[in-house]
Structure formats: C-alpha cells, structure tokens
GROMACS .gro file of C-alpha atoms in nm:
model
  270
    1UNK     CA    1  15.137  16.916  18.843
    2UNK     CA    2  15.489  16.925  18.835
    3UNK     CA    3  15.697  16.965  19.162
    4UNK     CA    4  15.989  17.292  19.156
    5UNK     CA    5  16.232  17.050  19.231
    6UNK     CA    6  16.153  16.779  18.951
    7UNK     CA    7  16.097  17.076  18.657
    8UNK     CA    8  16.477  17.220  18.754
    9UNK     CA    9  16.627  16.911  18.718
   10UNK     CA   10  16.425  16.857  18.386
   11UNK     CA   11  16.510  17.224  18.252
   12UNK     CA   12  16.891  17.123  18.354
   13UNK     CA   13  16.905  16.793  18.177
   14UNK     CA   14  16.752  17.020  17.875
   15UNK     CA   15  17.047  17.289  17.895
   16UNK     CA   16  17.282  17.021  17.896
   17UNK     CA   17  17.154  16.840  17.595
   18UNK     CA   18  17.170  17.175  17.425
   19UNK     CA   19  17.521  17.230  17.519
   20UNK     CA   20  17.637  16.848  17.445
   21UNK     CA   21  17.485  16.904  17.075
   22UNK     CA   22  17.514  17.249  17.000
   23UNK     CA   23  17.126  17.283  16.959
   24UNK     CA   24  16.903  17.523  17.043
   25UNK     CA   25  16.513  17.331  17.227
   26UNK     CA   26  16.236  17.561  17.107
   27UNK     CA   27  15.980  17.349  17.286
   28UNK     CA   28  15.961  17.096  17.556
   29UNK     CA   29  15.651  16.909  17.719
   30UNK     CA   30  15.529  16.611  17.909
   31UNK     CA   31  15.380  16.370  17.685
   32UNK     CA   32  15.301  16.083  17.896
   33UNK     CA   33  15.071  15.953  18.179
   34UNK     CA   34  15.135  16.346  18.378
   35UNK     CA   35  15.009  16.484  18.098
   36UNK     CA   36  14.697  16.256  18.010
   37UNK     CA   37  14.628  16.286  18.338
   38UNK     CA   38  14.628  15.952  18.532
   39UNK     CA   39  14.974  15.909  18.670
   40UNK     CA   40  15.081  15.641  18.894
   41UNK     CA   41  15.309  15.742  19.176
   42UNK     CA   42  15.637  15.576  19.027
   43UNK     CA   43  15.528  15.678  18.688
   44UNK     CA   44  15.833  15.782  18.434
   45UNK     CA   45  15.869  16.178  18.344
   46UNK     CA   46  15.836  16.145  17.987
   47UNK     CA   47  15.944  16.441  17.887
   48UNK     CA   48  15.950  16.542  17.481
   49UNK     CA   49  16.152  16.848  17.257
   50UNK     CA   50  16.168  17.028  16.938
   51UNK     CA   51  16.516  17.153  16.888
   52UNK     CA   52  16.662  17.334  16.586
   53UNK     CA   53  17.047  17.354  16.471
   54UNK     CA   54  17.222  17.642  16.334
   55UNK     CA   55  17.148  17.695  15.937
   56UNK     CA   56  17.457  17.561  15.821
   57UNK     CA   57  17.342  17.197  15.903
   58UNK     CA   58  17.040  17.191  15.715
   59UNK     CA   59  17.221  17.340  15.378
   60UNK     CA   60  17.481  16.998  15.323
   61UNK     CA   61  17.430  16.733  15.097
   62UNK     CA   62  17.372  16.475  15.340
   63UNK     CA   63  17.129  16.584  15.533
   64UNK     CA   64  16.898  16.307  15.508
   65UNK     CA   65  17.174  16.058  15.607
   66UNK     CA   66  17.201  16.294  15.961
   67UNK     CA   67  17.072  16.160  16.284
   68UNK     CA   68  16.738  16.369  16.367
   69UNK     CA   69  16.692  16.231  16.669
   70UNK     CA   70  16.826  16.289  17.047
   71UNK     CA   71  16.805  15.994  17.311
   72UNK     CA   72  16.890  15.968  17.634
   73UNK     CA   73  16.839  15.648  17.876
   74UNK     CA   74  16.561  15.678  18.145
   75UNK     CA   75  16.775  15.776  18.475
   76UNK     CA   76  16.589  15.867  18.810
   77UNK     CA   77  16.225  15.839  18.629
   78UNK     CA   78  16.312  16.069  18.340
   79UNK     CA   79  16.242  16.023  18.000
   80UNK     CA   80  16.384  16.264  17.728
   81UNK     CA   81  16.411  16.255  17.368
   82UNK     CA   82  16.378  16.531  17.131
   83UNK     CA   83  16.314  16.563  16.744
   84UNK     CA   84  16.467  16.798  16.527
   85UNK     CA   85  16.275  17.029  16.428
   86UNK     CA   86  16.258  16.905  16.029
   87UNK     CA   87  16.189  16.610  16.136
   88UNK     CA   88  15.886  16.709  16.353
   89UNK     CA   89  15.742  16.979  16.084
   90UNK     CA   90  15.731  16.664  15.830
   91UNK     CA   91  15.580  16.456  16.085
   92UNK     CA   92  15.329  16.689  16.119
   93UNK     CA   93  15.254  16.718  15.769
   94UNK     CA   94  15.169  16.365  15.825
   95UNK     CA   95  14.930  16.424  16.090
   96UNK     CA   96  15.151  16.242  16.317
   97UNK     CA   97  14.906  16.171  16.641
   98UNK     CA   98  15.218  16.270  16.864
   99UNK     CA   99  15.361  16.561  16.756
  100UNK     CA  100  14.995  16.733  16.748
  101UNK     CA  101  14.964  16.595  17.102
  102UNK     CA  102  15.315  16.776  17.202
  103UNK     CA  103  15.127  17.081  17.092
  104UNK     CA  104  14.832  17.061  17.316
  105UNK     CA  105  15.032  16.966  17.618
  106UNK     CA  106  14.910  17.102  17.926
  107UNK     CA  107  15.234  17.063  18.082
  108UNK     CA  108  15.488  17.298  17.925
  109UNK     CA  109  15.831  17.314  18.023
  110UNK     CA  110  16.012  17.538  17.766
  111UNK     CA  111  15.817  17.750  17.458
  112UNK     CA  112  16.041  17.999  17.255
  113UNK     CA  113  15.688  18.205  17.232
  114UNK     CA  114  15.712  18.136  16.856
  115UNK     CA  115  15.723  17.793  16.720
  116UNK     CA  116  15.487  17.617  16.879
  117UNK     CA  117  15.227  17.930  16.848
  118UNK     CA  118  15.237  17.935  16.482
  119UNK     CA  119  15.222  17.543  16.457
  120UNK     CA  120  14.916  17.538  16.639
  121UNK     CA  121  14.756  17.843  16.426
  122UNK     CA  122  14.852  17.549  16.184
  123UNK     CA  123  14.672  17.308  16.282
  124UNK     CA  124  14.328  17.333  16.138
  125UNK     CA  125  14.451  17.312  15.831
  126UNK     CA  126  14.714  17.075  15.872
  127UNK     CA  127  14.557  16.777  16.090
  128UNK     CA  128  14.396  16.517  15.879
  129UNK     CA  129  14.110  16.332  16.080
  130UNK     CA  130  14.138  16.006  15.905
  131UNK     CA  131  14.460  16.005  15.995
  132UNK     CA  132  14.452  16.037  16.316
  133UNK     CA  133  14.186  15.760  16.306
  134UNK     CA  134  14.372  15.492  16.172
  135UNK     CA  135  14.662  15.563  16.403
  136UNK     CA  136  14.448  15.595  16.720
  137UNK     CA  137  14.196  15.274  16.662
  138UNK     CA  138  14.515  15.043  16.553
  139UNK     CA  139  14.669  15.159  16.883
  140UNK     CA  140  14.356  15.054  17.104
  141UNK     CA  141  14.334  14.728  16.907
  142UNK     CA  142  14.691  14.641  16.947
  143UNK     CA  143  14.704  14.704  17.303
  144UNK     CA  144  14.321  14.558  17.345
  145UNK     CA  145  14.464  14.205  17.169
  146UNK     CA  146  14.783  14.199  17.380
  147UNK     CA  147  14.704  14.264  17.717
  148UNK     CA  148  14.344  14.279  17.806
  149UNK     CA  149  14.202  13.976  17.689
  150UNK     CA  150  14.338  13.715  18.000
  151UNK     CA  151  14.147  13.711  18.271
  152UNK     CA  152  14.407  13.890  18.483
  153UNK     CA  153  14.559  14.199  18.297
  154UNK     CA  154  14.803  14.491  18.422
  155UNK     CA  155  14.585  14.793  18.496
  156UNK     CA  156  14.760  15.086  18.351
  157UNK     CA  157  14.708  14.872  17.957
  158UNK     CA  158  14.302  14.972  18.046
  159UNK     CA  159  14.415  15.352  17.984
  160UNK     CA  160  14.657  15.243  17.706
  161UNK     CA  161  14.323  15.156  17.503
  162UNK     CA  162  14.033  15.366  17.615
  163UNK     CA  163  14.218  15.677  17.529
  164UNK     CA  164  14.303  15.615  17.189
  165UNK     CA  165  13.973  15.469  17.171
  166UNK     CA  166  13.807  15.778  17.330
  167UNK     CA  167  14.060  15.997  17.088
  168UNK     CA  168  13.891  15.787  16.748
  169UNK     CA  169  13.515  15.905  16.908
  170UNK     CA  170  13.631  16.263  16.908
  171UNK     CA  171  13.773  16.286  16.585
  172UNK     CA  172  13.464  16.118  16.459
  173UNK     CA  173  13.264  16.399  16.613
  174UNK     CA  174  13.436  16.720  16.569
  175UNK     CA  175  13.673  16.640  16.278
  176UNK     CA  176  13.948  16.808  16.523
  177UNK     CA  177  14.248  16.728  16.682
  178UNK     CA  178  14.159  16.546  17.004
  179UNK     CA  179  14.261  16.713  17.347
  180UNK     CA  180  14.546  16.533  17.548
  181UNK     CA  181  14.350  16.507  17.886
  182UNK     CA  182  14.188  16.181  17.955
  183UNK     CA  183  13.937  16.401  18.178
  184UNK     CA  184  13.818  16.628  17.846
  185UNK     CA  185  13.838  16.287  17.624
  186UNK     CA  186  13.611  16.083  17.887
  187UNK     CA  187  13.313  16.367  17.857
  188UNK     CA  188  13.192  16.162  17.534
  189UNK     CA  189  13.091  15.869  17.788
  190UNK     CA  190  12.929  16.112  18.018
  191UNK     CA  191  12.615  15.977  17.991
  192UNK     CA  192  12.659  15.640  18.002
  193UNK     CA  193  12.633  15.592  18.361
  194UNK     CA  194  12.749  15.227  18.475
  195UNK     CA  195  13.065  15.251  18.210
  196UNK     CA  196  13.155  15.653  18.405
  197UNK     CA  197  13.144  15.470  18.700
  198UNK     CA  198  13.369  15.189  18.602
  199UNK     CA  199  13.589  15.424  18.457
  200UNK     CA  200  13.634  15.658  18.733
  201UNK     CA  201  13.698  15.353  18.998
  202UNK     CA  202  13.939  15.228  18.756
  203UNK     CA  203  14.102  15.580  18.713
  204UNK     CA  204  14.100  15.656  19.090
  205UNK     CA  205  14.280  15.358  19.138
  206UNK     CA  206  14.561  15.393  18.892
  207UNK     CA  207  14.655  15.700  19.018
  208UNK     CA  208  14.708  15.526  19.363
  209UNK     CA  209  14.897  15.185  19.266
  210UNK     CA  210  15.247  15.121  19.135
  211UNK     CA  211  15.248  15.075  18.720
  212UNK     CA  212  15.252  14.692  18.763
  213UNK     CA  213  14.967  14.673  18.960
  214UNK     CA  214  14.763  14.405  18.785
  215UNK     CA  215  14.366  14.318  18.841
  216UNK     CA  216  14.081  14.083  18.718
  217UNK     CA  217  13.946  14.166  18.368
  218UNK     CA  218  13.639  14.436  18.380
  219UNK     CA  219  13.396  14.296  18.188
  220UNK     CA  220  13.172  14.629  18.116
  221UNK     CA  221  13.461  14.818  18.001
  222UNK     CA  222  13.555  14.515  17.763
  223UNK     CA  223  13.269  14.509  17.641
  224UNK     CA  224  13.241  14.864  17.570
  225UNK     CA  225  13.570  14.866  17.393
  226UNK     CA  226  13.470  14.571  17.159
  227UNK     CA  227  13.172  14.730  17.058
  228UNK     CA  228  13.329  15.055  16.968
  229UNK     CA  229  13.590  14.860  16.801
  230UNK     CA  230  13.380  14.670  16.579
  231UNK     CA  231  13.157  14.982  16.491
  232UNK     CA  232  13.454  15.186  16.412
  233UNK     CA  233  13.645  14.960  16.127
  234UNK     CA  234  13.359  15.033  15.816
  235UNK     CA  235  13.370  15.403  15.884
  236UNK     CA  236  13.778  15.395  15.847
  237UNK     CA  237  13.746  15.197  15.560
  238UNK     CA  238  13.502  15.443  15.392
  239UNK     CA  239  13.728  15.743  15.411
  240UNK     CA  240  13.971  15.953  15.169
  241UNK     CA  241  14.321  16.049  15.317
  242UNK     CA  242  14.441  16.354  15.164
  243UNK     CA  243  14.771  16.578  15.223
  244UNK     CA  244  14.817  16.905  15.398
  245UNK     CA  245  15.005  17.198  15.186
  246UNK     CA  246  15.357  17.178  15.246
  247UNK     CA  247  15.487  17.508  15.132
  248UNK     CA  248  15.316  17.677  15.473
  249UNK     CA  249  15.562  17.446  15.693
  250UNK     CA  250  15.835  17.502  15.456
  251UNK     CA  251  15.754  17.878  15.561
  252UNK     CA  252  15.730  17.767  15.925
  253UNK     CA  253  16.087  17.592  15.904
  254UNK     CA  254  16.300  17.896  15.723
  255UNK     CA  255  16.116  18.154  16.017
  256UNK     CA  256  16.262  17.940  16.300
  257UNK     CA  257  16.595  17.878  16.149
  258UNK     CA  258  16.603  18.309  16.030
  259UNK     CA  259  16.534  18.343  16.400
  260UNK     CA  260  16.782  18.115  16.576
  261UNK     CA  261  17.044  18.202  16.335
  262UNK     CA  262  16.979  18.576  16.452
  263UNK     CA  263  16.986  18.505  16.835
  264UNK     CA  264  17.300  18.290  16.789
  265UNK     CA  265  17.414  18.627  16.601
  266UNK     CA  266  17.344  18.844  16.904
  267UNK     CA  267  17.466  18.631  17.154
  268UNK     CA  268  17.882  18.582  16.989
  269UNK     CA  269  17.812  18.970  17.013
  270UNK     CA  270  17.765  19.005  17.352
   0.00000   0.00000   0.00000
C-alpha cells in the first residue's frame, strides 16, 4: 500500500521530528485518501502521530498555555502533524471522529505495542455514537452545500461526502465506531444496485485521475445523499450525548508517561 522507499523517508522525517523536539512518537498512521482507500496518483501522504514528552513537562504550571501540537509544511507530497499525547487522550474522551479513526488505521507506520493497544481495548466504552453522528453528517452537509451542488463539481468532494455519510449509516446500525475503509463502509449500499454501480465507476475513476479532476454532477448519487441527509437530521435531534469516564484515560496517560520515562532511563544508561 505503501512503497519501501516512501515509508523510509516517512519513518526518517518521524526520527527527526523526535530529535528536533525531544519527543518520543508512540504511534504513527496514514489518515487520509491511502488509508480510506481511494487514492489518486498525486494524492498527499497524510501521515498522523501520537507523541509523548518526558514527565517533567506535564508536571509545570503552565501546561495548558504549551503548544500540543507539531506541524510541518507539506514537502514532496507529505503531510505530518502529530498531537501530544494529552491532547489526543482528551480528544478522545470527546469521541473525536479522528483520533478513533488513527486507531483503526490500516496503514501503520510506527506502534510502541502499547498505547494504541490499550486505547483501542478502550474504545467500546469510550466512543459515544451520537457523537460521532453529529460530527460525521455536518461534515457531508458542509462539503455536500459547497461543492456538489453546480453542475460541474471536482470529483474527489463526491468521496469527501459519501463517507462521512456512509460513516453516520454505520453508527446508526451498530452503535460502533465506524471502520476507516471506504470498501467496508460502502457494504451498507450493497444492495442497492444502480447507486453500487455509480459508486464503483466513480471510485474506479478517482483512483486513476489527478485530485483536480473535475466532472458533471451525478444525479443518482445526489440524490441518494439528499435523501439520507434529510432522513438523518430528526434522529440526531432525538438523541442524549453523554460523557465517557475519565479516570480510565487518566490511567492510560500516567502508564505511557511511567513507561517512556523508564526507557529514557535505560537508554542515558547505556
């Protein structure tokens, strides 16, 4: 999915940001079009990571004022940005859509074999449905309002909507987080025949043109998104948010942090 050559350079850029700011990345995946699984040939490597400092950091007074956040400028195709890890464990106790989708990417480039194991473990109990609802249908209706309704629209924005609308469907069904892959999302149109069809000529195609490519508006899949739209907005309405514990990813936090903090240990003995 990911060439030898391309993954190197990735891991490399990923040593260097730990190096730069004395972090440690715990976990690092694709999060983008590679990973949802319709990719256009010049598509950007967009390429996410936890990363945790050592315990001294945490234990200051202005720790909320601290930058939580690493950033670098797309060079050569490649995207990277990273959260600290407080910042993502709070996240998630918000359900945030994509920090559980870093979790259930199928393309991982660095796992600590510990953090990401026991946030997933997590995740039943954690992930809030509604949530993930409300952030998934406002992202389909935002991108539906914006780009798809002229009569010529850029292709890739097609993708941009059914799969958070195809996301909202799952969650509906199986009050579970919804799986990353466009291929294991589309399954719930299955048996709509004309609207598979559309799809997979439409999804055939973007993974052969450049991401500008743009195309006539497709009126079955329009209409198939309005309809889900409108049918969606009373069922949001009618639910109850509620809040995940946080003491288990308070728990979660002090194990990664005990265990960095002992592997920095080891390694100034060495």
């Amino acid at each position: 999915m990911i060439d030898v050559q391309t993954k190197k350079e990735i891991l490399r850029r990923l040593a260097a940001a730990e190096i730069e700011h004395d972090i440690k990345v715990i976990y690092a995946v694709e999060s983008g079009s590679r990973a949802w699984g319709f990719a256009s040939p010049n598509s950007d490597y967009d390429v996410r990571f936890i990363y945790v400092r050592k315990q001294d950091w945490y234990l200051s007074v202005d720790v909320e004022d601290k930058r939580d956040v690493i950033e670098y400028p797309i060079v050569d195709e490649m995207d990277i940005s990273g959260w600290d890890i407080r910042k993502a464990l709070k996240l998630f106790w918000k359900s945030n859509p994509s920090f559980i989708e870093w979790l259930q990417s199928p393309i991982v480039y660095k796992d600590d074999d510990f953090f990401v194991h026991k946030a997933r473990e997590l995740l039943p109990t954690i992930a809030v449905s509604q949530k993930g609802i409300y952030h998934y249908l406002n992202m389909a209706k935002a991108n539906f309002r914006e780009y798809l309704s002229k009569d010529c629209v850029l292709l890739k924005k097609y993708f941009y909507v059914l799969r958070p609308l195809l996301a909202v469907m799952w969650l509906e069904k199986y009050d579970q987080p919804a799986p990353i892959e466009f291929e294991k999302l589309r399954n719930l149109v299955a048996g709509n025949t004309p609207l598979d069809e559309a799809i997979t000529e439409l999804l055939e195609r973007k993974k052969a043109c450049l991401e500008t490519e743009h195309i006539p508006k497709l009126p079955l899949i329009n209409q198939f998104i309005e309809s889900e739209l409108d049918r969606r907005e009373p069922w949001v309405a009618s639910q109850k948010d509620r809040d995940a514990d946080f003491e288990v990813l308070n728990r979660l936090f002090k194990a990664v942090l005990e265990r960095n903090e002992k592997r920095s240990i080891y390694n100034r003995s060495l």
